[in-house]
Amino acid sequence: MNTPPTFRLAGVMGWPVAHSRSPLLHGHWIGQYGLAGAYVPLPVQPGRVEAALRGLSALGFAGCNITLPHKVEAMRFVDHVDPRAKRAGAINCIVVAADGSLAGFNHDVFGFVESLRSEAPAWRAAAGPAVVLGAGGAARAVLVGLIDEGAPEIRLLNRTDSKAAALAEEFGSPVRALLWSERHRALEGCVLLVNTTTQGMQGHPPLDLELDALPRTALVSDLIYVPRATPLLAAAAARGNAAVGGLGMLLHQARPAFHSWFGVMPEVSAELRAKIEATL
Ligand code: NAP
């Protein structure tokens, strides 16, 4: 059977990858926009990432998402890394160019900022200090997003203080590391609080954080999307703070990737959100 020239192929490379919502997400858009294409799970074992990436072009892939545990390692095997992805220290999207070369991007940065923009339109990074909890991979993407959006001060705190200090040193101003023991007081005067730790995830204890010092006008963002209402988001909403969960970030990071492979910048509709929510 001949494949029509307009048929586009993309996927998500990870290990394990069966739980990924990305095939459902991209499949929804392929159907919605009437495109000829497919988006498939690509289970690739640790240690086989380079071989898998080298095969993308030969297999006719337009590109793929990269998920755990390959987000950092995959950077080594692409021909070009986008400057934002370099700063974020990981890639989550690869685009195969016409000459077969691979370019790596990190769309978690876009996804985070865009989710706040769409769910809390009044939020402005430049309006005041932000507090970011956690110093892992997600925190790096959040820092890049907040810096690029003009946050004047970012207070970074992590359970292992040395990791926050190292990240603050790497990023420089406006990122400033504070001690984890100072986290309750660190909320004073901030306009945004972001939880990038795993605390509050299903199966994990809630984040140990007192919100008394948090201004009621501050926006609270939790990157966790299972459960949808984390204890932090529930506590924030109960005291009147606007609160944004992590599902929007997951949905929005997929948009520029889809655009680069399929040529359409897709929308996050209520229907799509409900479809993905039903799987969580
Ligand atoms: P990661 O690199 O493993 O980092 C985990 C972070 O959680 C570290 O800062 C770690 O602190 C902290 N942590 C772990 N246990 C803790 C505890 N008991 N108390 C306080 N802090 C603790 O993970 P990641 O990739 O950054 O992901 C972090 C979270 O973001 C996950 O919940 C993930 O699902 C979510 N996420 C969401 C999206 C989205 O699209 N919505 C995208 C990416 C990630 P230490 O350094 O002290 O261990």
Coordinates of N, CA and C in Angstrom, one line a residue, residues 20-175:
S20 N 1.0 6.9 29.0 CA 1.0 8.3 28.4 C -0.3 8.7 27.8
R21 N -0.7 9.9 28.1 CA -2.0 10.4 27.5 C -1.7 11.1 26.1
S22 N -0.5 11.2 25.8 CA -0.1 11.9 24.5 C -0.8 11.3 23.3
P23 N -0.8 9.9 23.1 CA -1.5 9.4 21.9 C -3.0 9.8 21.9
L24 N -3.6 9.9 23.0 CA -5.1 10.3 23.0 C -5.2 11.7 22.6
L25 N -4.3 12.5 23.2 CA -4.3 14.0 23.0 C -4.0 14.3 21.5
H26 N -2.9 13.8 21.0 CA -2.6 14.1 19.6 C -3.6 13.5 18.6
G27 N -4.0 12.2 19.0 CA -5.0 11.6 18.2 C -6.3 12.4 18.1
H28 N -6.7 13.0 19.1 CA -7.9 13.8 19.2 C -7.7 15.0 18.1
W29 N -6.6 15.6 18.1 CA -6.3 16.8 17.2 C -6.2 16.3 15.8
I30 N -5.6 15.1 15.6 CA -5.5 14.6 14.2 C -6.9 14.4 13.6
G31 N -7.8 13.9 14.5 CA -9.2 13.7 14.0 C -9.9 15.0 13.9
Q32 N -9.8 15.9 14.9 CA -10.5 17.2 14.9 C -10.1 18.0 13.6
Y33 N -8.8 18.0 13.2 CA -8.4 18.8 12.1 C -8.4 18.0 10.8
G34 N -8.9 16.8 10.8 CA -9.1 16.0 9.6 C -7.7 15.8 8.9
L35 N -6.7 15.5 9.7 CA -5.4 15.3 9.1 C -5.1 13.8 8.8
A36 N -4.2 13.6 7.8 CA -3.8 12.2 7.6 C -2.5 12.0 8.4
G37 N -2.6 11.2 9.4 CA -1.4 11.0 10.3 C -1.7 10.1 11.4
A38 N -0.7 9.8 12.2 CA -0.8 8.9 13.4 C 0.2 9.3 14.4
Y39 N -0.2 9.1 15.7 CA 0.7 9.4 16.8 C 0.7 8.2 17.7
V40 N 1.9 7.6 17.8 CA 2.0 6.2 18.5 C 2.9 6.2 19.7
P41 N 2.6 5.3 20.6 CA 3.6 5.1 21.7 C 4.8 4.4 21.2
L42 N 6.0 4.9 21.7 CA 7.3 4.3 21.3 C 8.0 3.9 22.5
P43 N 7.8 2.6 23.0 CA 8.5 2.2 24.2 C 9.9 1.9 23.9
V44 N 10.8 2.7 24.4 CA 12.3 2.5 24.1 C 13.0 2.4 25.5
Q45 N 13.7 1.2 25.6 CA 14.3 0.9 26.9 C 15.5 1.9 27.1
P46 N 15.8 2.1 28.4 CA 17.0 2.9 28.7 C 18.3 2.2 28.0
G47 N 19.1 3.1 27.5 CA 20.3 2.5 26.8 C 20.1 2.4 25.3
R48 N 18.8 2.5 24.8 CA 18.6 2.3 23.4 C 18.1 3.6 22.7
V49 N 18.2 4.7 23.5 CA 17.6 6.0 23.0 C 18.3 6.5 21.7
E50 N 19.6 6.4 21.7 CA 20.4 6.8 20.6 C 20.0 6.1 19.3
A51 N 19.9 4.8 19.4 CA 19.6 3.9 18.3 C 18.1 4.3 17.8
A52 N 17.2 4.5 18.8 CA 15.9 4.8 18.4 C 15.8 6.1 17.7
L53 N 16.5 7.1 18.2 CA 16.5 8.5 17.6 C 17.1 8.4 16.2
R54 N 18.1 7.7 16.0 CA 18.8 7.6 14.7 C 17.8 7.0 13.7
G55 N 16.9 6.2 14.2 CA 15.9 5.6 13.2 C 14.7 6.4 12.8
L56 N 14.5 7.5 13.5 CA 13.3 8.3 13.3 C 13.2 8.7 11.8
S57 N 14.2 9.3 11.3 CA 14.2 9.8 9.9 C 13.9 8.7 8.9
A58 N 14.7 7.6 9.1 CA 14.5 6.5 8.2 C 13.1 5.9 8.2
L59 N 12.5 6.0 9.4 CA 11.1 5.4 9.5 C 10.0 6.4 9.0
G60 N 10.5 7.6 8.7 CA 9.5 8.6 8.1 C 8.8 9.4 9.2
F61 N 9.4 9.4 10.4 CA 8.7 10.2 11.5 C 9.0 11.7 11.3
A62 N 7.9 12.5 11.6 CA 8.1 14.0 11.6 C 8.7 14.4 12.9
G63 N 8.7 13.5 13.9 CA 9.3 13.8 15.2 C 8.6 13.0 16.3
C64 N 9.0 13.3 17.5 CA 8.4 12.6 18.6 C 8.5 13.4 19.9
N65 N 7.7 13.1 20.8 CA 7.9 13.6 22.2 C 8.8 12.7 22.9
I66 N 9.5 13.3 23.9 CA 10.5 12.5 24.7 C 9.9 12.6 26.2
T67 N 9.7 11.5 26.8 CA 9.3 11.5 28.2 C 10.2 10.7 29.0
L68 N 9.9 10.6 30.3 CA 10.7 9.9 31.3 C 11.1 8.5 30.8
P69 N 12.3 8.0 31.0 CA 13.4 8.6 31.7 C 14.4 9.3 30.7
H70 N 14.0 9.6 29.5 CA 14.9 10.0 28.4 C 15.1 11.5 28.2
K71 N 14.4 12.3 29.0 CA 14.4 13.7 28.6 C 15.8 14.4 28.7
V72 N 16.6 14.0 29.5 CA 18.0 14.6 29.6 C 18.9 13.9 28.6
E73 N 18.9 12.6 28.6 CA 19.8 11.8 27.8 C 19.6 12.1 26.3
A74 N 18.4 12.3 25.9 CA 18.1 12.5 24.5 C 18.8 13.7 23.9
M75 N 19.0 14.7 24.8 CA 19.7 15.9 24.4 C 21.0 15.7 23.7
R76 N 21.7 14.6 24.1 CA 23.0 14.3 23.6 C 23.0 13.8 22.2
F77 N 21.8 13.3 21.8 CA 21.8 12.6 20.5 C 21.1 13.4 19.4
V78 N 20.7 14.7 19.7 CA 20.1 15.5 18.6 C 21.1 16.4 18.1
D79 N 20.9 16.9 16.9 CA 21.9 17.7 16.2 C 21.8 19.2 16.6
H80 N 20.6 19.6 17.1 CA 20.5 21.0 17.5 C 19.6 21.0 18.7
V81 N 20.0 21.8 19.7 CA 19.1 21.9 20.9 C 18.7 23.4 21.0
D82 N 17.4 23.6 21.1 CA 16.9 25.0 21.2 C 17.4 25.6 22.4
P83 N 17.8 26.9 22.4 CA 18.4 27.6 23.5 C 17.5 27.5 24.8
R84 N 16.2 27.6 24.7 CA 15.3 27.4 25.9 C 15.5 26.1 26.5
A85 N 15.5 25.1 25.6 CA 15.7 23.7 26.1 C 17.0 23.5 26.8
K86 N 18.1 24.2 26.3 CA 19.4 24.1 26.9 C 19.3 24.6 28.3
R87 N 18.6 25.8 28.5 CA 18.5 26.4 29.8 C 17.6 25.5 30.7
A88 N 16.6 24.9 30.2 CA 15.7 24.0 30.9 C 16.4 22.6 31.3
G89 N 17.5 22.3 30.5 CA 18.3 21.1 30.8 C 17.7 19.8 30.3
A90 N 16.7 19.9 29.5 CA 16.0 18.7 29.0 C 15.2 19.0 27.7
I91 N 15.0 18.0 26.9 CA 14.1 18.2 25.8 C 12.9 17.3 25.9
N92 N 11.7 17.7 25.5 CA 10.5 16.8 25.5 C 9.9 16.7 24.1
C93 N 10.6 17.3 23.1 CA 10.1 17.3 21.7 C 11.2 17.3 20.7
I94 N 11.1 16.4 19.7 CA 12.1 16.4 18.7 C 11.4 16.5 17.3
V95 N 12.0 17.4 16.5 CA 11.5 17.6 15.2 C 12.5 17.1 14.2
V96 N 12.1 16.3 13.2 CA 13.0 15.8 12.2 C 13.0 16.7 11.0
A97 N 14.1 17.3 10.6 CA 14.2 18.2 9.5 C 14.2 17.4 8.2
A98 N 14.0 18.2 7.1 CA 14.0 17.5 5.8 C 15.3 16.8 5.5
D99 N 16.4 17.3 6.0 CA 17.7 16.6 5.7 C 17.9 15.5 6.7
G100 N 17.0 15.2 7.6 CA 17.1 14.0 8.5 C 17.7 14.4 9.8
S101 N 18.1 15.7 10.0 CA 18.7 16.1 11.2 C 17.6 16.3 12.3
L102 N 18.0 16.2 13.6 CA 17.1 16.2 14.7 C 17.3 17.5 15.5
A103 N 16.1 18.2 15.8 CA 16.2 19.4 16.6 C 15.4 19.1 17.9
G104 N 16.0 19.5 19.1 CA 15.3 19.2 20.3 C 14.7 20.5 21.0
F105 N 13.5 20.4 21.5 CA 12.9 21.5 22.1 C 12.3 21.1 23.5
N106 N 12.1 22.1 24.3 CA 11.4 21.9 25.6 C 10.1 22.7 25.7
H107 N 9.0 22.1 25.4 CA 7.7 22.8 25.4 C 7.0 22.8 26.8
D108 N 7.7 22.2 27.8 CA 7.1 22.4 29.1 C 7.1 23.8 29.6
V109 N 8.1 24.6 29.1 CA 8.2 26.0 29.4 C 6.9 26.7 28.9
F110 N 6.7 26.5 27.6 CA 5.5 27.1 27.0 C 4.2 26.6 27.7
G111 N 4.2 25.3 28.0 CA 3.0 24.7 28.6 C 2.6 25.3 29.9
F112 N 3.7 25.5 30.7 CA 3.5 26.1 32.0 C 2.9 27.6 31.9
V113 N 3.6 28.4 31.1 CA 3.2 29.8 31.0 C 1.8 29.9 30.4
E114 N 1.6 29.1 29.4 CA 0.3 29.2 28.6 C -0.9 28.7 29.5
S115 N -0.6 27.7 30.4 CA -1.7 27.2 31.2 C -2.1 28.3 32.2
L116 N -1.1 29.1 32.7 CA -1.4 30.2 33.7 C -2.2 31.3 32.9
R117 N -1.7 31.6 31.7 CA -2.3 32.6 30.9 C -3.8 32.3 30.6
S118 N -4.0 31.0 30.2 CA -5.4 30.7 29.8 C -6.3 30.5 31.0
E119 N -5.8 30.0 32.2 CA -6.7 29.8 33.3 C -6.7 30.9 34.3
A120 N -5.7 31.8 34.3 CA -5.7 32.9 35.2 C -5.3 34.2 34.4
P121 N -6.1 34.6 33.5 CA -5.7 35.7 32.5 C -5.2 37.0 33.1
A122 N -5.6 37.2 34.4 CA -5.1 38.5 35.0 C -3.6 38.3 35.5
W123 N -3.1 37.1 35.6 CA -1.8 36.9 36.1 C -0.7 37.5 35.2
R124 N 0.2 38.2 35.8 CA 1.4 38.8 35.1 C 2.6 38.5 35.9
A125 N 3.6 37.8 35.3 CA 4.8 37.4 36.0 C 5.5 38.6 36.6
A126 N 5.4 39.8 35.8 CA 6.2 41.0 36.2 C 5.6 41.7 37.4
A127 N 4.4 41.2 37.9 CA 3.7 42.0 38.9 C 4.4 41.8 40.3
G128 N 5.3 40.9 40.5 CA 5.9 40.7 41.8 C 6.6 39.4 42.0
P129 N 7.1 39.2 43.2 CA 7.9 38.0 43.5 C 7.1 36.7 43.3
A130 N 7.8 35.6 42.8 CA 7.2 34.3 42.7 C 8.0 33.4 43.7
V131 N 7.3 32.4 44.2 CA 7.9 31.4 45.0 C 7.8 30.1 44.3
V132 N 8.9 29.4 44.1 CA 8.9 28.1 43.4 C 9.5 27.1 44.4
L133 N 8.7 26.0 44.6 CA 9.1 24.9 45.5 C 9.5 23.7 44.6
G134 N 10.7 23.2 44.9 CA 11.2 22.1 44.1 C 12.4 22.5 43.3
A135 N 13.3 21.6 43.0 CA 14.5 21.9 42.2 C 14.8 20.8 41.2
G136 N 13.7 20.1 40.7 CA 13.9 19.0 39.8 C 13.8 19.5 38.4
G137 N 13.4 18.5 37.5 CA 13.3 18.9 36.0 C 12.2 19.9 35.8
A138 N 11.0 19.7 36.5 CA 9.9 20.6 36.2 C 10.2 22.0 36.7
A139 N 10.9 22.1 37.8 CA 11.3 23.4 38.4 C 12.1 24.2 37.4
R140 N 13.0 23.5 36.7 CA 13.9 24.2 35.7 C 13.0 24.8 34.6
A141 N 12.0 24.1 34.1 CA 11.2 24.6 33.0 C 10.4 25.8 33.6
V142 N 9.9 25.7 34.8 CA 9.1 26.8 35.4 C 10.0 28.1 35.6
L143 N 11.3 27.9 36.0 CA 12.2 29.0 36.2 C 12.4 29.7 34.8
V144 N 12.7 28.9 33.8 CA 12.9 29.5 32.5 C 11.7 30.4 32.0
G145 N 10.5 29.8 32.2 CA 9.2 30.5 31.9 C 9.1 31.8 32.6
L146 N 9.3 31.7 33.9 CA 9.1 32.9 34.8 C 10.1 34.0 34.5
I147 N 11.3 33.6 34.3 CA 12.4 34.6 33.9 C 12.0 35.2 32.6
D148 N 11.7 34.4 31.6 CA 11.4 35.0 30.3 C 10.1 35.9 30.3
E149 N 9.2 35.6 31.2 CA 8.0 36.4 31.4 C 8.2 37.7 32.2
G150 N 9.5 37.8 32.7 CA 9.8 39.1 33.4 C 9.6 39.1 34.9
A151 N 9.6 37.9 35.6 CA 9.4 37.9 37.0 C 10.6 38.7 37.7
P152 N 10.3 39.6 38.5 CA 11.4 40.4 39.1 C 12.2 39.7 40.2
E153 N 11.6 38.7 40.8 CA 12.3 38.0 41.9 C 11.7 36.6 41.9
I154 N 12.5 35.6 42.0 CA 12.0 34.2 42.1 C 12.7 33.6 43.3
R155 N 11.9 33.2 44.3 CA 12.4 32.6 45.5 C 12.3 31.1 45.3
L156 N 13.5 30.4 45.3 CA 13.5 29.0 45.0 C 13.9 28.2 46.3
L157 N 13.0 27.3 46.6 CA 13.2 26.5 47.9 C 13.0 25.0 47.5
N158 N 13.9 24.2 48.1 CA 13.8 22.8 47.9 C 14.2 22.0 49.1
R159 N 13.5 20.8 49.3 CA 13.8 20.0 50.5 C 15.3 19.8 50.7
T160 N 16.0 19.5 49.6 CA 17.5 19.4 49.7 C 18.0 20.8 49.3
D161 N 18.4 21.5 50.3 CA 18.7 22.9 50.1 C 19.8 23.1 49.0
S162 N 20.8 22.2 49.0 CA 21.9 22.4 48.1 C 21.5 22.4 46.7
K163 N 20.4 21.7 46.3 CA 20.0 21.7 44.9 C 19.4 23.0 44.5
A164 N 18.6 23.6 45.5 CA 18.1 24.9 45.2 C 19.2 25.9 45.0
A165 N 20.2 25.8 45.9 CA 21.4 26.8 45.8 C 22.1 26.6 44.5
A166 N 22.3 25.4 44.1 CA 23.0 25.1 42.8 C 22.2 25.7 41.6
L167 N 20.9 25.5 41.6 CA 20.1 26.0 40.5 C 20.0 27.5 40.5
A168 N 20.0 28.1 41.7 CA 20.0 29.6 41.8 C 21.3 30.1 41.2
E169 N 22.4 29.4 41.6 CA 23.7 29.8 41.1 C 23.8 29.7 39.6
E170 N 23.2 28.7 39.0 CA 23.3 28.4 37.6 C 22.4 29.5 36.8
F171 N 21.2 29.8 37.3 CA 20.3 30.7 36.6 C 20.7 32.2 36.9
G172 N 21.2 32.4 38.1 CA 21.5 33.8 38.5 C 20.3 34.6 38.8
S173 N 20.4 36.0 38.8 CA 19.3 36.9 39.1 C 18.3 36.7 38.0
P174 N 17.0 36.7 38.3 CA 16.3 37.0 39.5 C 16.1 35.8 40.5
V175 N 16.7 34.7 40.2 CA 16.5 33.5 41.1 C 17.3 33.6 42.3

